[in-house]
Each structure stands twice: as C-alpha cells, then as structure tokens.
CSV table of C-alpha atoms in Angstrom, one decimal:
chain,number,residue,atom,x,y,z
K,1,UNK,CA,29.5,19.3,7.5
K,2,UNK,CA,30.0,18.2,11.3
K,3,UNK,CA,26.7,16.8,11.2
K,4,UNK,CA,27.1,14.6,7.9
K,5,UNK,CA,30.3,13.4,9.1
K,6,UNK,CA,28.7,12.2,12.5
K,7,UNK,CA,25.8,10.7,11.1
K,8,UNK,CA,28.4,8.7,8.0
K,9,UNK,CA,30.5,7.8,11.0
K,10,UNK,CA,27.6,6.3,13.2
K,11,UNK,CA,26.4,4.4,10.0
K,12,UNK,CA,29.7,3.0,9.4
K,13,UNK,CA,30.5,2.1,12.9
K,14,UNK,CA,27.3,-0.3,12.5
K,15,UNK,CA,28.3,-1.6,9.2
K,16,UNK,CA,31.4,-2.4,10.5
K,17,UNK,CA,30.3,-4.3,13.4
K,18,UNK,CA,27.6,-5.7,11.2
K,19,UNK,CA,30.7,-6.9,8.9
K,20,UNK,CA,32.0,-9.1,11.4
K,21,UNK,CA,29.2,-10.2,12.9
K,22,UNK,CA,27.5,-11.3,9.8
K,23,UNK,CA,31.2,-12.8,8.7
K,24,UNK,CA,31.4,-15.4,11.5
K,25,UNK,CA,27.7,-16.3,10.9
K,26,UNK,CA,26.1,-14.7,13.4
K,27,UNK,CA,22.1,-13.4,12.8
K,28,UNK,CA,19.3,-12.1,14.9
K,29,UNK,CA,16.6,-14.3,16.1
K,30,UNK,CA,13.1,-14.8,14.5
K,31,UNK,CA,12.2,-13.7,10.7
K,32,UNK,CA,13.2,-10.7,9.0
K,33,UNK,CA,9.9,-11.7,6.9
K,34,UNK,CA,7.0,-14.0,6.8
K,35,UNK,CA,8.6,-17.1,6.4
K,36,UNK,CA,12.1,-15.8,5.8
K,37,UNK,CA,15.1,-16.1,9.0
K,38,UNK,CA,17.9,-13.9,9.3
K,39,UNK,CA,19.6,-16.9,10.0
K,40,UNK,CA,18.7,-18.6,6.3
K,41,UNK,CA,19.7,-15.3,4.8
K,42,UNK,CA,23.9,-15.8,5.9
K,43,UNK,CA,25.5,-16.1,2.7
K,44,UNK,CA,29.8,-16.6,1.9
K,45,UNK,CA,30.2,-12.8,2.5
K,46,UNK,CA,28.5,-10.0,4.2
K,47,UNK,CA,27.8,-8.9,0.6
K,48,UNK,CA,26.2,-11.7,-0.4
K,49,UNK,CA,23.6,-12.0,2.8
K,50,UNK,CA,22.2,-8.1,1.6
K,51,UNK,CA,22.1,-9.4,-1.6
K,52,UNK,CA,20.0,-12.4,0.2
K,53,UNK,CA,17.8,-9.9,1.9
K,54,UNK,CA,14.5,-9.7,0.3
K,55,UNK,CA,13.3,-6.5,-1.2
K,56,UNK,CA,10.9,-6.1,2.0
K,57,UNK,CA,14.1,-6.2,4.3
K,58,UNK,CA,16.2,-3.4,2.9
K,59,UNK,CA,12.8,-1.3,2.7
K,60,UNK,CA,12.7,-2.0,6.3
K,61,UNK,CA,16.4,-0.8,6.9
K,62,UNK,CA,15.9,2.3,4.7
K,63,UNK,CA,12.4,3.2,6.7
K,64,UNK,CA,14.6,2.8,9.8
K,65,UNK,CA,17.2,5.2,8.5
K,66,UNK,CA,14.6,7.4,7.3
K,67,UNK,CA,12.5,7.3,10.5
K,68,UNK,CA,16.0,8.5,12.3
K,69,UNK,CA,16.6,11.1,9.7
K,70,UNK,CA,13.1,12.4,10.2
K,71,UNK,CA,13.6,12.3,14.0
K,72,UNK,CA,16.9,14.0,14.2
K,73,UNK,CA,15.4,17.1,11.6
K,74,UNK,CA,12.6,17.8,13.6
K,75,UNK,CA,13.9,18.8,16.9
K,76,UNK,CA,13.8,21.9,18.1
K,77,UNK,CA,16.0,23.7,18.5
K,78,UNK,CA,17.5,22.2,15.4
K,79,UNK,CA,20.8,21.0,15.7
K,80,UNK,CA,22.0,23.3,13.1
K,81,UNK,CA,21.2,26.8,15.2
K,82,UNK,CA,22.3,28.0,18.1
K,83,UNK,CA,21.4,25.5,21.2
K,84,UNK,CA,21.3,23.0,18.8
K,85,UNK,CA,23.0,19.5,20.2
K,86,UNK,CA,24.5,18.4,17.5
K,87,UNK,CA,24.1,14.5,16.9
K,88,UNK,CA,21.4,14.2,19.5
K,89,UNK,CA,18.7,12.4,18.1
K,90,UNK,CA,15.2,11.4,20.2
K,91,UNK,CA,12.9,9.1,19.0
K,92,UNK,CA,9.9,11.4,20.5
K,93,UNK,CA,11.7,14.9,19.1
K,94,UNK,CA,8.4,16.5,21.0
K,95,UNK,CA,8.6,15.3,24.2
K,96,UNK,CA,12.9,14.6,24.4
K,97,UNK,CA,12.6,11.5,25.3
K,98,UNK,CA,14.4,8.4,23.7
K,99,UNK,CA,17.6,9.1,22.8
K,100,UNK,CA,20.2,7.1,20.5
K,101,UNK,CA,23.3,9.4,22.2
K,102,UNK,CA,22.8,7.8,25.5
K,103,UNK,CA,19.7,5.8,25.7
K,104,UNK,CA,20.7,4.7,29.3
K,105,UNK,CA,21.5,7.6,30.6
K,106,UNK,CA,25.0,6.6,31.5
K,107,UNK,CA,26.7,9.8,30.4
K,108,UNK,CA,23.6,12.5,32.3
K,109,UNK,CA,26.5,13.0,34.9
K,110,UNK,CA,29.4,13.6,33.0
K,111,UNK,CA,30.9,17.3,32.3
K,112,UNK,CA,31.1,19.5,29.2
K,113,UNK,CA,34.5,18.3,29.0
K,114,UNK,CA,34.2,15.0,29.3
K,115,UNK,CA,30.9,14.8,27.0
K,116,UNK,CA,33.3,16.6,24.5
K,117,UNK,CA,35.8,14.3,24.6
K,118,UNK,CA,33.2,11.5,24.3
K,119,UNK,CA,32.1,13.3,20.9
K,120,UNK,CA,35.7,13.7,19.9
K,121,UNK,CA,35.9,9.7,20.2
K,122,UNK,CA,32.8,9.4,18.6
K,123,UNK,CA,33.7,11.1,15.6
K,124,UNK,CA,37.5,9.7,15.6
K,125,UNK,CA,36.2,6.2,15.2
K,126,UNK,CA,33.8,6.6,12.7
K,127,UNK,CA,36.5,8.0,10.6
K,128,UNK,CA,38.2,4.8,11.3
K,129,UNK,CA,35.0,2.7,10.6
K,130,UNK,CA,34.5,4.7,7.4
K,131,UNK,CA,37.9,3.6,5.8
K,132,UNK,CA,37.1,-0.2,7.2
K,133,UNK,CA,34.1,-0.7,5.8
K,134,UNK,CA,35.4,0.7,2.5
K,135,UNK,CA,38.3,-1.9,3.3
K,136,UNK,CA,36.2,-5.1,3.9
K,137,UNK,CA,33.9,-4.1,0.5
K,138,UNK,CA,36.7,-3.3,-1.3
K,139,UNK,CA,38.9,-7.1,0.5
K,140,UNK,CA,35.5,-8.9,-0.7
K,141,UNK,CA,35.1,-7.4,-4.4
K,142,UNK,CA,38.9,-7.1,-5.5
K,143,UNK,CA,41.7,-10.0,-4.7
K,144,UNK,CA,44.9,-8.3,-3.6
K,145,UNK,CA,43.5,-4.5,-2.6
K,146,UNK,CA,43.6,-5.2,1.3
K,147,UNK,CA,46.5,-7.8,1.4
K,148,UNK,CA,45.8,-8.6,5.4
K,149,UNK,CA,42.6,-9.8,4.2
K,150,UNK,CA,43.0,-12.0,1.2
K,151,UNK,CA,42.0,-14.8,3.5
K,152,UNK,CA,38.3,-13.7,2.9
K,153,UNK,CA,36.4,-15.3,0.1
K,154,UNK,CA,35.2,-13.4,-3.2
K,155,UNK,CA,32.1,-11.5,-3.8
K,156,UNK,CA,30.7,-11.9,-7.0
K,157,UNK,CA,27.5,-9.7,-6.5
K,158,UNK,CA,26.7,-5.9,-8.0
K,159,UNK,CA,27.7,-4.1,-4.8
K,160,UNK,CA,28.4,-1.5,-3.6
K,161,UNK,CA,27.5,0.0,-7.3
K,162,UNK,CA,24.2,-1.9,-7.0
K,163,UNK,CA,23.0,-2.4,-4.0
K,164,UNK,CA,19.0,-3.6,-5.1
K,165,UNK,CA,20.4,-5.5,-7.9
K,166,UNK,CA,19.9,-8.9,-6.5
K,167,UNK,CA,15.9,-8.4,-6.4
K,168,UNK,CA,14.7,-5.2,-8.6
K,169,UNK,CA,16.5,-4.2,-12.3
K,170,UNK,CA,15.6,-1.4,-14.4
K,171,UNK,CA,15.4,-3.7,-17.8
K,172,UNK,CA,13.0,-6.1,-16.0
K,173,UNK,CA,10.7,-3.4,-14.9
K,174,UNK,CA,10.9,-1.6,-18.1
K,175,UNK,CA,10.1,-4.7,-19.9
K,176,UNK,CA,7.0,-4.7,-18.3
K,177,UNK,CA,5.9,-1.0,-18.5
K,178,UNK,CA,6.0,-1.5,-22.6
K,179,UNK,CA,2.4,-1.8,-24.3
C-alpha cells in the first residue's frame, strides 16, 4: 500500500500546487492544442479551467500519467520485491536513466538516513496535499465546508463526480449509437 500512497501523494502535491497556481491566473506558455492557449482556458475556479480543457488536453494528461505508470511497472527489479526502490521511477526503466525522484541528481550524495528521512517528508506532505486538495474541491463545490476559504467563488460544474462531463456524456453518445 506504501506504493499507492506515494504515488496519491505525489499526484496530489501537484494538484495542489496546480490549485493555486491556476487560482491566481497563472498558465503555461504556448497551446495546449492547435489553436487553443492555456492561458484562454483560466476560468473563475481551478474546476472550471479542467472543465475548459478540451477533450484532447485531459487525454494528454492521462497519457502522461499512464506513460509514468508504465515506466515505474517495468523496472527491474520491481519496486515491489526485494531491491526494489520503492517510488523511483526512470523515464528509460532499461537503461536507469531519467529519474522523477531526483532528476538533478541533487540528493546522489546523501546517506540512507538522510534519503530516508527525505522519503518520510515526501510521504508526510502528500498526506497533507491529499486532505487540501479534497479541501479546495470541496471550498469550490459547497459554501460553508472550509470556512477559511469562503472567499473563493462557486463551482457550478460536474466535478469531481464527473470529471469528462464538460465535453463527452453518455446520453449524447448513446443517442447516436441508436439505428
């Protein structure tokens, strides 16, 4: 379950940065599709620029996932057995090289017990992330739930119970499957 828990918490510690940073308007450069900005997509809530994203965006962010999810399975040994590194994931799994633990190589020096603390961290604040990202959603979708952050303005969208809602439904499609 350590593993889940590591990858939920890294996940979260994004969202939750992405939270803020998307909150106070702030987008990366160039187009997330032809024609399309990340800047044009900022809407009155983090909620409301995913549900600005076009469909071709979030497959983009779920092949990402994916592709790290593929990454982080194939290594060998796996992370699961013994010599395993548990949350050590290389973009080139073959050849070790790339890695999203310490991509600059800033840590290679430090002892076992310093690298475990460093995990211990790691895991502590995306716990913490975890129950803030649950906080902002929850701040955004329901007046009154988070009462430090009734300042923020109201989602109206289908998330987080549906999160492809703005661009795909099931009775649309369906519609069209009928002969």
């Amino acid at each position: 379950y350590r593993a889940a828990e590591l990858k939920h918490g890294r996940v979260a510690m994004a969202a939750f940065v992405g939270f803020i940073v998307t909150a106070n308007g702030y987008a990366w450069p160039g187009n997330i599709a032809p024609g399309v900005s990340f800047k044009s997509l900022i809407g009155a809530t983090p909620l409301d620029t995913w549900d600005n994203l076009p469909m071709y965006g979030k497959y983009q962010i779920i092949a990402w996932v994916g592709l790290m999810e593929i990454c982080s399975e194939m290594q060998q040994p796996h992370y699961l057995t013994p010599g395993g590194k548990l949350g050590e994931v290389m973009f080139d799994p073959v050849a070790e090289k790339y890695s999203l633990w310490d991509p600059l190589k800033t840590m290679k020096n430090w002892d076992d017990a310093k690298r475990a603390r460093g995990r211990l961290v790691e895991l502590q604040n995306g716990r913490a992330a975890m129950a803030g990202v649950i906080g902002f959603v929850m701040a955004y979708k329901y007046d009154g739930t988070v009462p430090a952050l009734n300042f923020l303005p109201d989602y109206t969208g289908e998330l987080p119970a549906a999160p492809f809602a703005a661009n795909w439904h099931i009775s649309e499609t369906a519609a069209n499957w009928a002969w």
